[in-house]
Structure formats: structure tokens, C-alpha cells
Amino acid sequence: MKVYNTLSRTKEEFQPLEEGKVKMYVCGPTVYNFIHIGNARPMIVFDTVRRYMEYKGYEVNFVSNFTDVDDKIIKKAVEEGVDSREISSRYIEECKKDMAAMNVKPATLHPLATQEIGGMLEMISTLIEKGFAYAVKDGTVYFRTRKFEEYGKLSHKNLDDLQAGHREIKVTGEEKEDALDFVLWKPKKEGEPYWESPWCQGRPGWHIECSVMAKKYLGEEIDIHAGGEDLIFPHHENEIAQSEACNGKIFSKYWLHNGFLNIDNRKMSKSLGNFFTVREISETYDLQVLRFFMLSAHYRSPLNFSADLMEAAKNGLERIVNAAENLRHLKKNARSASMTEEEREIWKGSDVFVEKFEAAMDDDFNTADAIACVFELVKYSNTRVNEESSAELSERLGGRLQQLCDILGILLEQKEDILDEEIERLIAERQAARKDRNFARADEIREILLNKGIVLEDTREGVKWKRA
Ligand code: AMP
Ligand code: ZN
């Protein structure tokens, strides 16, 4: 399996640190609003990377954080006159609903930055002890960028060019030793959330969060670190500097970055009025269509979002879903059970689509070519299976189609498959579990329903549910 590594700017053979295991960290969203369709891209593509690795037999430990302390969250909390924790927990819940509807598997763990402050204080202290960081009078702690000799190795930037860029920027009243130094810890401002620290009451810089969460939950050396390409610099460059200076080890072996999503060939932005949340898109389309659309391009290419392209994705997905439905129908109504000699040949003839699918995915997760293989399998099945075919052939080809779609995270069964009575029964079981203070089971039931596209809402009048 070859993966493109931003560090080396080449496709490299994937070799995990430990055989059969993959330790993967994906930078998650800052939770101050509903996620937008740009945020959905890394979620979908790296979930697909994970699914493919699992298909290949790796045990994947997949950690993805929520940044739940940040200027934007604080600003929103002030606007609404609520505590910033209320904002972050609200949008974490909403984000999880969108993820479920896009069939993005929950991470092995979703750590929250605010729960990891202790680890951050520790890492910052180590960096100070090792001479890689320093505190100034007001309690701000900076990373001493030039001391980390390999700074720039990920973004392929040269320190002197960076310095030249900084000359224009007026450094105001700071006691920074160097314009390139970045913040690890900063003093609180009036009304902001803060934590005690040896330097001042304050809060962490953004970059230190990920270094600490990756170390705590995956270790000092990980296999894959991923995120959108805007994170290469400065976020990931700074993460490398912090982690490698602190731990004295190579932080991540492979760095994967997705290209950006544009709208009608322009950058998505609120001021241009071309900004969509995933929730808005879900009013028009099943989010499976959004997932299918995202995977129809290579993850490193820029991707243009438009109404026409979404319609094309919808039609394409329908063709696949219909083929799967048709195979189920033919299997149920087949007149014979086992395959004939001729059908064995047909079955064998479909091996090639799996081989091509794997070859595409082995080549840096080329989902666009992998989807083309799925379409070929659909065409192959449509033209070779009919009312005369055995149940076994329909079942096998249907299973094969299902297997390939599972890797892409594309659902072939209609979500409505769960009946109202079953939903009501699970809700009653969840209520009973809560009464018994068995919150693990209660959460599990919520998750089961979410995976079937059923969203629960706890209201004063009781639990309400709807199909997402
Ligand atoms: P943020 O909440 O801004 O930290 O973003 C969360 C994730 O979404 C990061 O991996 C970003 O790189 C990614 N991201 C943000 N905007 C876009 C976009 N327009 N296209 C693709 N990825 C994006
Ligand atoms: Zn990060």
C-alpha cells in the first residue's frame, strides 16, 4: 500500500511501526457551530482510509479530538450569554449527528482539549526545562522556534523566508525573542475560561493540544497524522516541533493532508455567501450522497462543490443502490439455489473488480478509481444476473458489491429499514437503562439508533425521535 507523505512529498510504501497495527490521529473541528461541508471532507476521507486499513487486516487506533476551547467558541458564548462549555458540548453533539448521518465511524476515542490541560502543562514544563520554550513577564509561554533545527521540514519552508514574511508584521508590545516563536500558553482575558498554571492563569495555545492528545492516547511515535492541507503550516509544523523537541522521537511517520473543498470554483466563505453547513445540505440530500460526492475525487485534489455535481453524485449512488436492491430481489425469488458451472465462471469473472478496486486504494487511496470499479461491477451484475439465475450467484455478487461499498462507507440498505416499533422498543429500553443508572447501555442505544439515522431528543415531555 502506497501513501503520499507530505513530509517527503512522495508516495511511500506504508510500513506501520508495529506489525498489524496503525496509530492514527486526525485533527478534529473547533466546535462553535454546525460543521460545514469543508470540515466534512477530512472526516469522510480519513474515515475511508481507516476502513480500508481495517479491510486490509490492520487494527486501527483512530484518535480525533474536538477543540473545545478557542476564541471563536468564547465569542459565540458571549454573543449568546452562556458558558463556553455549553457552546462546545452543544456543537459536539450536533457534529456527532452529522458524522453518523455521513456514516463516519466514531473514533476509537474523541478527546476534548479542555480535559487534557494537565498533560499540556507537563509538556510545556518539559519544553522549558529543555530550553525549547520560555515564559515572559505577563505569563505567556513561547516555543523557541529556531532552537528546533528541523523546523520547516513538513511545510518545506525555510526559516529565513518565514522571517522575511514576518518583518512586515508589527510585533506589539511582546517580549518575544523572535518573531517566529509561537504561543504554548497565554494569559486569560477578562471573562474567559482559564486554568491555573506555573506561569499565569490562562489557557493553552491550539498547537499544544494535539501534541499532547496524540501522545497520551497513541504514544510518542505514531503512524499517521492527518488533516486538511491548511493545517500543514503552521499547525502541524508546530506540532512536530513541540512533540519532537519534548519526546526526542520522530512524532509521526506519515503525514496525510486532504485538498480543499471549493464552492462553484471559489473559496467557501461566509462573506461570499457560498457557505453551507452539513445540516443545510441534509435538507436537500441524504448525506450518503455527500459522502459519495466527496469520494468521487482523489482526496488530495481540490474538490469543487456545485448543485450539478451533487445531482450527478445522487444519480450515480442510485445506480449502485438499485443494483444491490435488484440482486436482493433476484435472490429472494430465484428458482434454483446453487450456481451452475457457467455461473461459477461469472462469479470468478468478477474477481477482477476487487483486484482493481484494491489496486486503486493501494495507490494512495484513489477512491475515484475505486468507485469506477464499483460501477463496473454494477454493470457486470446487471447484464449477467436475471430471473433465471441461481440464488447463490445473486447473493455472492450482492455480497461483493456490499463489501466494496462498506470499505467506502457507502450504505446500500435504505435507512428506513428500522421499524417504528423497534425504535420505540429501544427508546423504552434506554429509558429503563437510565433509570438503573446504566448510562453505558443508554449511550449505546443512542448510538445504535444514530447509526440507523434516528436522532433522539430528550425534552421535558419525554424522548422525541426523528429520522435524520
Ligand atoms: P477547523 O475546525 O477549522 O480546525 O477545521 C477542521 C478540519 O476541517 C481541518 O482538518 C481543516 O483542514 C478542514 N477544513 C476546513 N475547511 C475545509 C475546506 N474548505 N475543505 C477541506 N477541508 C477543510
Ligand atoms: Zn491538530
Short mmCIF file of C-alpha atoms and ligand atoms in Angstrom, two decimals:
data_model
loop_
_atom_site.label_atom_id
_atom_site.label_comp_id
_atom_site.label_asym_id
_atom_site.label_seq_id
_atom_site.Cartn_x
_atom_site.Cartn_y
_atom_site.Cartn_z
CA MET A 1 0.00 0.00 0.00
CA LYS A 2 1.41 3.36 -1.02
CA VAL A 3 0.59 6.61 0.75
CA TYR A 4 1.60 10.12 -0.17
CA ASN A 5 3.61 11.58 2.68
CA THR A 6 3.64 15.37 2.90
CA LEU A 7 6.98 15.09 4.74
CA SER A 8 8.82 13.56 1.79
CA ARG A 9 6.44 14.82 -0.89
CA THR A 10 6.43 11.33 -2.40
CA LYS A 11 4.31 8.21 -2.33
CA GLU A 12 5.89 5.80 0.12
CA GLU A 13 5.23 2.15 0.88
CA PHE A 14 3.17 2.01 4.07
CA GLN A 15 5.04 0.23 6.85
CA PRO A 16 3.47 0.58 10.30
CA LEU A 17 5.68 0.99 13.36
CA GLU A 18 4.19 -2.15 14.85
CA GLU A 19 3.10 -5.01 12.63
CA GLY A 20 -0.64 -5.23 12.08
CA LYS A 21 -1.38 -2.04 13.99
CA VAL A 22 -1.99 1.53 12.90
CA LYS A 23 -1.92 4.53 15.23
CA MET A 24 -3.71 7.38 13.54
CA TYR A 25 -4.51 10.91 14.71
CA VAL A 26 -6.79 13.26 12.78
CA CYS A 27 -7.19 16.90 13.85
CA GLY A 28 -10.85 17.44 14.58
CA PRO A 29 -13.03 20.52 14.32
CA THR A 30 -13.27 23.54 16.57
CA VAL A 31 -16.78 23.28 17.90
CA TYR A 32 -18.50 26.67 17.82
CA ASN A 33 -21.13 26.00 15.16
CA PHE A 34 -22.53 23.25 12.95
CA ILE A 35 -19.73 21.75 10.86
CA HIS A 36 -19.53 22.99 7.29
CA ILE A 37 -19.09 20.82 4.22
CA GLY A 38 -15.36 21.64 4.12
CA ASN A 39 -14.95 20.11 7.59
CA ALA A 40 -16.81 17.04 6.33
CA ARG A 41 -14.10 16.30 3.77
CA PRO A 42 -11.32 15.19 6.17
CA MET A 43 -13.91 13.31 8.22
CA ILE A 44 -15.08 11.31 5.23
CA VAL A 45 -11.74 10.73 3.53
CA PHE A 46 -9.82 9.70 6.65
CA ASP A 47 -12.72 7.51 7.78
CA THR A 48 -12.34 5.79 4.41
CA VAL A 49 -8.58 5.44 4.92
CA ARG A 50 -9.33 3.83 8.27
CA ARG A 51 -11.94 1.50 6.78
CA TYR A 52 -9.54 0.40 4.05
CA MET A 53 -6.77 -0.26 6.57
CA GLU A 54 -9.20 -2.33 8.62
CA TYR A 55 -10.20 -4.23 5.49
CA LYS A 56 -6.50 -5.00 4.95
CA GLY A 57 -6.41 -6.51 8.42
CA TYR A 58 -4.85 -3.71 10.44
CA GLU A 59 -6.10 -2.91 13.89
CA VAL A 60 -6.56 0.85 13.72
CA ASN A 61 -6.44 3.02 16.81
CA PHE A 62 -8.08 6.15 15.49
CA VAL A 63 -8.00 9.26 17.67
CA SER A 64 -9.65 12.52 16.67
CA ASN A 65 -10.04 15.46 19.01
CA PHE A 66 -12.57 18.19 19.46
CA THR A 67 -11.03 21.62 20.03
CA ASP A 68 -13.38 22.88 22.72
CA VAL A 69 -11.51 25.96 23.92
CA ASP A 70 -10.85 28.67 21.36
CA ASP A 71 -11.50 32.36 20.63
CA LYS A 72 -14.41 31.53 18.32
CA ILE A 73 -16.14 29.43 20.96
CA ILE A 74 -15.68 32.18 23.55
CA LYS A 75 -17.04 34.79 21.14
CA LYS A 76 -20.15 32.71 20.45
CA ALA A 77 -20.67 32.14 24.18
CA VAL A 78 -20.51 35.89 24.81
CA GLU A 79 -22.99 36.53 21.99
CA GLU A 80 -25.45 34.05 23.46
CA GLY A 81 -24.74 34.99 27.06
CA VAL A 82 -23.93 31.40 28.03
CA ASP A 83 -20.94 29.49 29.32
CA SER A 84 -18.48 28.44 26.61
CA ARG A 85 -18.86 24.81 27.74
CA GLU A 86 -22.50 24.99 26.72
CA ILE A 87 -21.49 26.03 23.19
CA SER A 88 -18.84 23.36 22.78
CA SER A 89 -20.93 20.50 24.17
CA ARG A 90 -23.90 21.53 22.03
CA TYR A 91 -21.87 21.51 18.81
CA ILE A 92 -20.01 18.32 19.68
CA GLU A 93 -23.40 16.60 19.90
CA GLU A 94 -24.51 18.17 16.61
CA CYS A 95 -21.24 17.19 14.94
CA LYS A 96 -21.69 13.59 16.06
CA LYS A 97 -25.15 13.54 14.49
CA ASP A 98 -23.75 14.77 11.18
CA MET A 99 -20.93 12.23 11.36
CA ALA A 100 -23.39 9.39 11.92
CA ALA A 101 -25.54 10.53 9.00
CA MET A 102 -22.43 10.61 6.78
CA ASN A 103 -21.62 7.10 8.05
CA VAL A 104 -18.34 8.29 9.58
CA LYS A 105 -17.44 5.80 12.29
CA PRO A 106 -16.91 7.25 15.74
CA ALA A 107 -13.18 7.43 16.52
CA THR A 108 -11.73 4.89 18.93
CA LEU A 109 -11.51 7.99 21.09
CA HIS A 110 -12.60 11.63 20.75
CA PRO A 111 -10.59 13.51 23.39
CA LEU A 112 -11.52 17.05 24.40
CA ALA A 113 -8.81 19.68 24.74
CA THR A 114 -10.27 21.02 28.00
CA GLN A 115 -9.92 17.59 29.61
CA GLU A 116 -6.21 17.39 28.82
CA ILE A 117 -4.84 20.58 30.39
CA GLY A 118 -2.68 18.62 32.87
CA GLY A 119 -0.80 16.94 30.04
CA MET A 120 -0.31 20.28 28.33
CA LEU A 121 1.19 21.85 31.47
CA GLU A 122 3.54 18.89 31.68
CA MET A 123 4.67 19.12 28.08
CA ILE A 124 5.17 22.88 28.30
CA SER A 125 7.24 22.45 31.50
CA THR A 126 9.43 19.85 29.79
CA LEU A 127 9.94 22.16 26.83
CA ILE A 128 11.00 24.96 29.19
CA GLU A 129 13.40 22.62 31.03
CA LYS A 130 14.93 21.54 27.75
CA GLY A 131 15.37 25.14 26.63
CA PHE A 132 12.81 24.88 23.84
CA ALA A 133 10.37 27.28 25.49
CA TYR A 134 10.38 30.35 27.71
CA ALA A 135 7.90 32.37 29.72
CA VAL A 136 7.75 36.15 29.51
CA LYS A 137 6.63 38.70 32.10
CA ASP A 138 2.88 38.52 31.52
CA GLY A 139 2.95 34.72 31.80
CA THR A 140 2.82 33.91 28.08
CA VAL A 141 4.94 30.90 27.18
CA TYR A 142 6.52 30.77 23.72
CA PHE A 143 8.16 27.97 21.78
CA ARG A 144 11.72 28.88 20.75
CA THR A 145 11.28 28.02 17.08
CA ARG A 146 14.87 28.46 15.88
CA LYS A 147 16.12 26.07 18.53
CA PHE A 148 14.31 23.22 16.79
CA GLU A 149 16.67 22.71 13.90
CA GLU A 150 14.31 20.79 11.69
CA TYR A 151 11.59 23.44 11.82
CA GLY A 152 10.02 23.71 8.37
CA LYS A 153 10.60 20.08 7.37
CA LEU A 154 6.89 19.35 6.85
CA SER A 155 5.84 22.51 5.05
CA HIS A 156 9.21 22.70 3.26
CA LYS A 157 9.59 26.26 4.38
CA ASN A 158 12.86 27.89 5.06
CA LEU A 159 13.26 29.83 8.30
CA ASP A 160 14.77 32.86 6.64
CA ASP A 161 11.90 33.16 4.15
CA LEU A 162 9.50 32.88 7.04
CA GLN A 163 11.42 35.55 8.90
CA ALA A 164 11.19 37.85 5.88
CA GLY A 165 7.43 37.36 5.83
CA HIS A 166 7.26 38.30 9.47
CA ARG A 167 9.20 41.54 9.06
CA GLU A 168 6.04 43.22 7.84
CA ILE A 169 4.09 42.21 10.88
CA LYS A 170 4.39 44.58 13.77
CA VAL A 171 5.07 42.65 16.92
CA THR A 172 3.18 44.62 19.50
CA GLY A 173 4.48 45.03 23.00
CA GLU A 174 5.67 41.44 23.13
CA GLU A 175 8.79 40.24 24.74
CA LYS A 176 9.13 37.50 22.19
CA GLU A 177 12.74 36.64 21.47
CA ASP A 178 12.00 36.01 17.84
CA ALA A 179 9.07 36.78 15.54
CA LEU A 180 8.86 33.08 14.61
CA ASP A 181 8.22 31.92 18.19
CA PHE A 182 4.69 30.72 18.76
CA VAL A 183 2.43 30.56 21.79
CA LEU A 184 2.17 27.49 24.04
CA TRP A 185 0.28 29.13 26.89
CA LYS A 186 -1.40 32.52 27.14
CA PRO A 187 -2.85 34.63 29.95
CA LYS A 188 -6.62 34.81 30.30
CA LYS A 189 -8.55 37.86 29.34
CA GLU A 190 -11.46 39.14 31.41
CA GLY A 191 -14.40 36.71 31.34
CA GLU A 192 -12.53 33.94 29.50
CA PRO A 193 -12.22 30.36 30.71
CA TYR A 194 -8.85 29.76 32.35
CA TRP A 195 -6.74 27.21 34.21
CA GLU A 196 -4.06 27.64 36.85
CA SER A 197 -0.50 27.14 35.66
CA PRO A 198 3.03 27.90 36.91
CA TRP A 199 3.15 30.90 34.53
CA CYS A 200 -0.26 32.56 34.82
CA GLN A 201 -3.97 31.86 34.93
CA GLY A 202 -4.62 31.18 31.30
CA ARG A 203 -5.26 28.72 28.53
CA PRO A 204 -3.26 26.66 26.05
CA GLY A 205 -2.32 27.60 22.51
CA TRP A 206 -4.02 25.50 19.86
CA HIS A 207 -0.98 23.51 18.64
CA ILE A 208 0.00 22.07 22.01
CA GLU A 209 -3.42 20.41 22.37
CA CYS A 210 -2.87 17.95 19.54
CA SER A 211 0.72 17.11 20.51
CA VAL A 212 -0.49 16.21 23.98
CA MET A 213 -3.61 14.26 23.00
CA ALA A 214 -1.72 12.24 20.37
CA LYS A 215 0.99 11.40 22.91
CA LYS A 216 -1.41 10.44 25.66
CA TYR A 217 -3.68 8.21 23.60
CA LEU A 218 -1.37 6.89 20.89
CA GLY A 219 2.16 7.30 22.21
CA GLU A 220 5.25 9.35 21.37
CA GLU A 221 5.55 7.80 17.92
CA ILE A 222 2.52 7.39 15.70
CA ASP A 223 1.97 6.07 12.18
CA ILE A 224 -0.33 8.62 10.59
CA HIS A 225 -1.23 12.19 11.38
CA ALA A 226 -3.83 13.77 9.15
CA GLY A 227 -5.96 16.82 8.49
CA GLY A 228 -6.81 19.39 5.85
CA GLU A 229 -3.94 20.94 3.88
CA ASP A 230 -4.42 24.31 5.59
CA LEU A 231 -3.11 22.63 8.74
CA ILE A 232 0.33 21.83 7.27
CA PHE A 233 1.53 25.25 8.28
CA PRO A 234 1.69 26.38 10.97
CA HIS A 235 -0.39 23.84 12.94
CA HIS A 236 1.31 20.56 12.00
CA GLU A 237 4.74 22.12 11.65
CA ASN A 238 4.36 23.39 15.21
CA GLU A 239 3.03 20.07 16.47
CA ILE A 240 6.16 18.37 15.10
CA ALA A 241 8.43 20.96 16.75
CA GLN A 242 6.71 20.58 20.14
CA SER A 243 6.44 16.79 20.14
CA GLU A 244 9.89 16.03 18.76
CA ALA A 245 11.61 18.60 20.99
CA CYS A 246 9.81 17.19 24.04
CA ASN A 247 9.98 13.45 23.31
CA GLY A 248 13.19 13.24 21.30
CA LYS A 249 11.50 10.92 18.82
CA ILE A 250 10.01 11.21 15.34
CA PHE A 251 6.41 12.19 16.03
CA SER A 252 4.56 10.74 13.04
CA LYS A 253 5.86 8.56 10.23
CA TYR A 254 3.31 9.65 7.63
CA TRP A 255 1.52 12.98 7.24
CA LEU A 256 -1.62 12.93 5.10
CA HIS A 257 -3.48 16.04 4.01
CA ASN A 258 -6.72 16.45 2.11
CA GLY A 259 -7.21 19.13 -0.52
CA PHE A 260 -9.72 21.90 -0.07
CA LEU A 261 -13.37 21.93 -0.97
CA ASN A 262 -14.43 24.95 -3.01
CA ILE A 263 -17.89 26.05 -3.98
CA ASP A 264 -18.61 26.90 -7.61
CA ASN A 265 -14.85 27.19 -8.01
CA ARG A 266 -14.50 29.79 -5.29
CA LYS A 267 -13.24 29.54 -1.77
CA MET A 268 -16.08 28.86 0.63
CA SER A 269 -16.64 31.81 2.90
CA LYS A 270 -19.45 33.43 4.82
CA SER A 271 -18.78 36.83 3.28
CA LEU A 272 -19.09 35.45 -0.28
CA GLY A 273 -22.41 33.93 0.74
CA ASN A 274 -21.37 30.48 -0.52
CA PHE A 275 -21.11 28.74 2.80
CA PHE A 276 -23.00 25.54 3.60
CA THR A 277 -23.26 23.52 6.75
CA VAL A 278 -23.64 19.76 6.51
CA ARG A 279 -27.02 20.20 8.18
CA GLU A 280 -28.20 22.52 5.40
CA ILE A 281 -27.17 20.02 2.75
CA SER A 282 -29.08 17.30 4.62
CA GLU A 283 -32.31 19.21 3.98
CA THR A 284 -31.93 18.52 0.26
CA TYR A 285 -29.89 15.33 0.11
CA ASP A 286 -29.36 12.16 2.06
CA LEU A 287 -25.86 12.67 3.48
CA GLN A 288 -24.81 9.43 1.80
CA VAL A 289 -24.86 11.49 -1.38
CA LEU A 290 -22.46 13.98 0.17
CA ARG A 291 -20.16 11.14 1.18
CA PHE A 292 -20.31 9.60 -2.29
CA PHE A 293 -19.62 13.00 -3.85
CA MET A 294 -16.57 13.55 -1.62
CA LEU A 295 -15.11 10.17 -2.53
CA SER A 296 -15.62 10.70 -6.24
CA ALA A 297 -12.42 12.78 -6.31
CA HIS A 298 -8.94 11.95 -5.08
CA TYR A 299 -8.56 13.20 -1.52
CA ARG A 300 -5.54 15.35 -2.32
CA SER A 301 -7.16 17.16 -5.25
CA PRO A 302 -9.14 20.32 -4.79
CA LEU A 303 -12.82 19.46 -4.97
CA ASN A 304 -15.47 21.68 -6.40
CA PHE A 305 -18.94 21.56 -4.90
CA SER A 306 -21.91 22.52 -7.06
CA ALA A 307 -25.58 21.63 -7.42
CA ASP A 308 -24.87 19.85 -10.73
CA LEU A 309 -22.12 17.72 -9.24
CA MET A 310 -24.32 16.77 -6.29
CA GLU A 311 -27.08 15.74 -8.71
CA ALA A 312 -24.59 13.61 -10.63
CA ALA A 313 -23.45 12.00 -7.35
CA LYS A 314 -27.06 11.33 -6.39
CA ASN A 315 -27.74 9.59 -9.72
CA GLY A 316 -24.54 7.56 -9.51
CA LEU A 317 -25.28 6.41 -5.99
CA GLU A 318 -28.82 5.48 -7.01
CA ARG A 319 -27.47 3.22 -9.74
CA ILE A 320 -25.43 1.31 -7.19
CA VAL A 321 -28.20 1.13 -4.60
CA ASN A 322 -30.66 -0.08 -7.27
CA ALA A 323 -28.28 -2.79 -8.43
CA ALA A 324 -27.91 -4.02 -4.84
CA GLU A 325 -31.68 -3.95 -4.36
CA ASN A 326 -32.17 -5.83 -7.61
CA LEU A 327 -29.72 -8.56 -6.56
CA ARG A 328 -31.55 -8.96 -3.24
CA HIS A 329 -34.84 -9.26 -5.09
CA LEU A 330 -33.47 -11.81 -7.57
CA LYS A 331 -32.00 -13.86 -4.77
CA LYS A 332 -35.32 -13.98 -2.92
CA ASN A 333 -37.26 -15.04 -5.99
CA ALA A 334 -34.69 -17.34 -7.57
CA ARG A 335 -35.93 -20.69 -8.82
CA SER A 336 -32.67 -22.54 -8.14
CA ALA A 337 -30.34 -22.49 -5.17
CA SER A 338 -26.79 -23.32 -6.27
CA MET A 339 -24.62 -21.94 -9.03
CA THR A 340 -24.27 -23.75 -12.33
CA GLU A 341 -20.87 -24.33 -13.96
CA GLU A 342 -21.45 -21.33 -16.17
CA GLU A 343 -22.35 -19.17 -13.18
CA ARG A 344 -19.15 -20.21 -11.44
CA GLU A 345 -17.31 -18.64 -14.35
CA ILE A 346 -19.39 -15.47 -14.00
CA TRP A 347 -18.57 -15.34 -10.31
CA LYS A 348 -14.86 -15.84 -10.98
CA GLY A 349 -15.03 -13.20 -13.67
CA SER A 350 -15.96 -10.64 -11.02
CA ASP A 351 -12.68 -11.14 -9.10
CA VAL A 352 -11.04 -8.64 -11.37
CA PHE A 353 -13.19 -5.79 -9.98
CA VAL A 354 -11.99 -6.49 -6.46
CA GLU A 355 -8.39 -6.67 -7.64
CA LYS A 356 -8.71 -3.37 -9.46
CA PHE A 357 -10.50 -1.82 -6.51
CA GLU A 358 -7.67 -2.82 -4.19
CA ALA A 359 -5.04 -1.63 -6.65
CA ALA A 360 -6.74 1.78 -6.75
CA MET A 361 -6.96 2.00 -2.98
CA ASP A 362 -3.38 0.76 -2.58
CA ASP A 363 -2.30 3.68 -4.74
CA ASP A 364 -2.71 6.40 -2.12
CA PHE A 365 -6.42 5.76 -1.62
CA ASN A 366 -7.61 6.56 -5.10
CA THR A 367 -11.31 6.44 -4.27
CA ALA A 368 -12.26 7.91 -7.65
CA ASP A 369 -10.85 4.85 -9.44
CA ALA A 370 -12.23 2.57 -6.73
CA ILE A 371 -15.73 3.93 -7.39
CA ALA A 372 -15.20 3.31 -11.10
CA CYS A 373 -14.59 -0.38 -10.21
CA VAL A 374 -17.83 -0.45 -8.24
CA PHE A 375 -19.68 0.86 -11.31
CA GLU A 376 -18.02 -1.82 -13.43
CA LEU A 377 -19.20 -4.48 -11.01
CA VAL A 378 -22.71 -3.00 -11.12
CA LYS A 379 -22.74 -3.15 -14.91
CA TYR A 380 -21.34 -6.67 -14.87
CA SER A 381 -24.05 -7.84 -12.46
CA ASN A 382 -26.86 -6.03 -14.25
CA THR A 383 -26.00 -7.69 -17.52
CA ARG A 384 -25.35 -11.21 -16.21
CA VAL A 385 -27.86 -11.83 -13.45
CA ASN A 386 -31.58 -12.19 -14.19
CA GLU A 387 -34.71 -14.17 -13.22
CA GLU A 388 -33.07 -17.38 -14.43
CA SER A 389 -30.02 -17.01 -12.16
CA SER A 390 -29.45 -19.05 -9.03
CA ALA A 391 -29.89 -17.54 -5.56
CA GLU A 392 -26.23 -18.26 -4.87
CA LEU A 393 -24.95 -16.12 -7.73
CA SER A 394 -27.18 -13.16 -6.80
CA GLU A 395 -26.15 -13.49 -3.19
CA ARG A 396 -22.44 -13.69 -3.96
CA LEU A 397 -22.41 -10.74 -6.32
CA GLY A 398 -24.60 -8.75 -3.94
CA GLY A 399 -22.19 -9.58 -1.12
CA ARG A 400 -19.24 -8.48 -3.19
CA LEU A 401 -20.90 -5.19 -4.03
CA GLN A 402 -21.70 -4.71 -0.37
CA GLN A 403 -18.11 -5.44 0.65
CA LEU A 404 -16.64 -2.83 -1.69
CA CYS A 405 -19.24 -0.25 -0.65
CA ASP A 406 -18.55 -0.98 3.03
CA ILE A 407 -14.92 0.00 2.51
CA LEU A 408 -16.07 3.31 1.09
CA GLY A 409 -18.64 3.62 3.86
CA ILE A 410 -21.47 3.74 1.34
CA LEU A 411 -24.69 2.27 2.68
CA LEU A 412 -26.67 0.11 0.32
CA GLU A 413 -29.61 -0.63 2.57
CA GLN A 414 -32.25 2.01 2.95
CA LYS A 415 -32.09 3.61 6.38
CA GLU A 416 -35.86 3.21 6.81
CA ASP A 417 -35.14 -0.47 7.43
CA ILE A 418 -35.73 0.07 11.14
CA LEU A 419 -39.42 -0.04 12.00
CA ASP A 420 -41.17 2.45 14.27
CA GLU A 421 -41.98 -0.27 16.82
CA GLU A 422 -38.31 -1.25 17.02
CA ILE A 423 -37.33 2.37 17.61
CA GLU A 424 -39.95 2.72 20.37
CA ARG A 425 -38.76 -0.51 21.96
CA LEU A 426 -35.12 0.69 22.00
CA ILE A 427 -36.14 4.06 23.43
CA ALA A 428 -38.05 2.31 26.24
CA GLU A 429 -35.01 0.14 26.92
CA ARG A 430 -32.83 3.24 27.00
CA GLN A 431 -35.16 4.95 29.50
CA ALA A 432 -35.05 1.86 31.71
CA ALA A 433 -31.25 1.74 31.49
CA ARG A 434 -31.04 5.39 32.53
CA LYS A 435 -33.31 4.76 35.46
CA ASP A 436 -30.95 1.99 36.55
CA ARG A 437 -28.08 4.45 36.06
CA ASN A 438 -26.68 2.14 33.37
CA PHE A 439 -25.53 5.09 31.27
CA ALA A 440 -23.18 2.98 29.17
CA ARG A 441 -26.12 0.96 27.82
CA ALA A 442 -28.21 4.11 27.40
CA ASP A 443 -25.43 5.72 25.33
CA GLU A 444 -25.01 2.53 23.35
CA ILE A 445 -28.69 2.56 22.40
CA ARG A 446 -28.47 6.19 21.36
CA GLU A 447 -25.50 5.24 19.17
CA ILE A 448 -27.31 2.22 17.65
CA LEU A 449 -30.24 4.42 16.68
CA LEU A 450 -27.94 7.16 15.40
CA ASN A 451 -26.25 4.65 13.12
CA LYS A 452 -29.66 3.86 11.68
CA GLY A 453 -30.27 7.55 11.11
CA ILE A 454 -32.55 8.02 14.11
CA VAL A 455 -31.91 11.12 16.19
CA LEU A 456 -33.17 11.29 19.77
CA GLU A 457 -34.04 14.45 21.57
CA ASP A 458 -34.59 14.49 25.32
CA THR A 459 -37.30 17.04 26.07
CA ARG A 460 -39.35 17.92 29.12
CA GLU A 461 -42.25 15.99 27.66
CA GLY A 462 -40.10 12.89 27.18
CA VAL A 463 -37.95 11.48 24.41
CA LYS A 464 -38.72 12.56 20.89
CA TRP A 465 -37.20 10.95 17.82
CA LYS A 466 -36.87 11.72 14.16
CA ARG A 467 -35.22 10.26 11.10
CA ALA A 468 -32.15 12.33 10.21
P1 AMP B 1 -11.24 23.67 11.78
O1 AMP B 1 -12.47 23.48 12.60
O2 AMP B 1 -11.21 24.93 11.01
O3 AMP B 1 -9.98 23.42 12.58
O4 AMP B 1 -11.25 22.53 10.65
C1 AMP B 1 -11.42 21.16 10.90
C2 AMP B 1 -10.88 20.37 9.74
O5 AMP B 1 -11.55 20.72 8.51
C3 AMP B 1 -9.39 20.61 9.45
O6 AMP B 1 -8.77 19.38 9.11
C4 AMP B 1 -9.41 21.54 8.25
O7 AMP B 1 -8.22 21.44 7.50
C5 AMP B 1 -10.60 21.02 7.49
N1 AMP B 1 -11.19 22.01 6.56
C6 AMP B 1 -11.65 23.24 6.87
N2 AMP B 1 -12.15 23.86 5.76
C7 AMP B 1 -12.01 22.99 4.73
C8 AMP B 1 -12.32 23.03 3.32
N3 AMP B 1 -12.93 24.08 2.75
N4 AMP B 1 -12.02 21.95 2.57
C9 AMP B 1 -11.43 20.86 3.12
N5 AMP B 1 -11.09 20.76 4.42
C10 AMP B 1 -11.37 21.81 5.23
ZN ZN B 2 -4.23 19.27 15.41
#
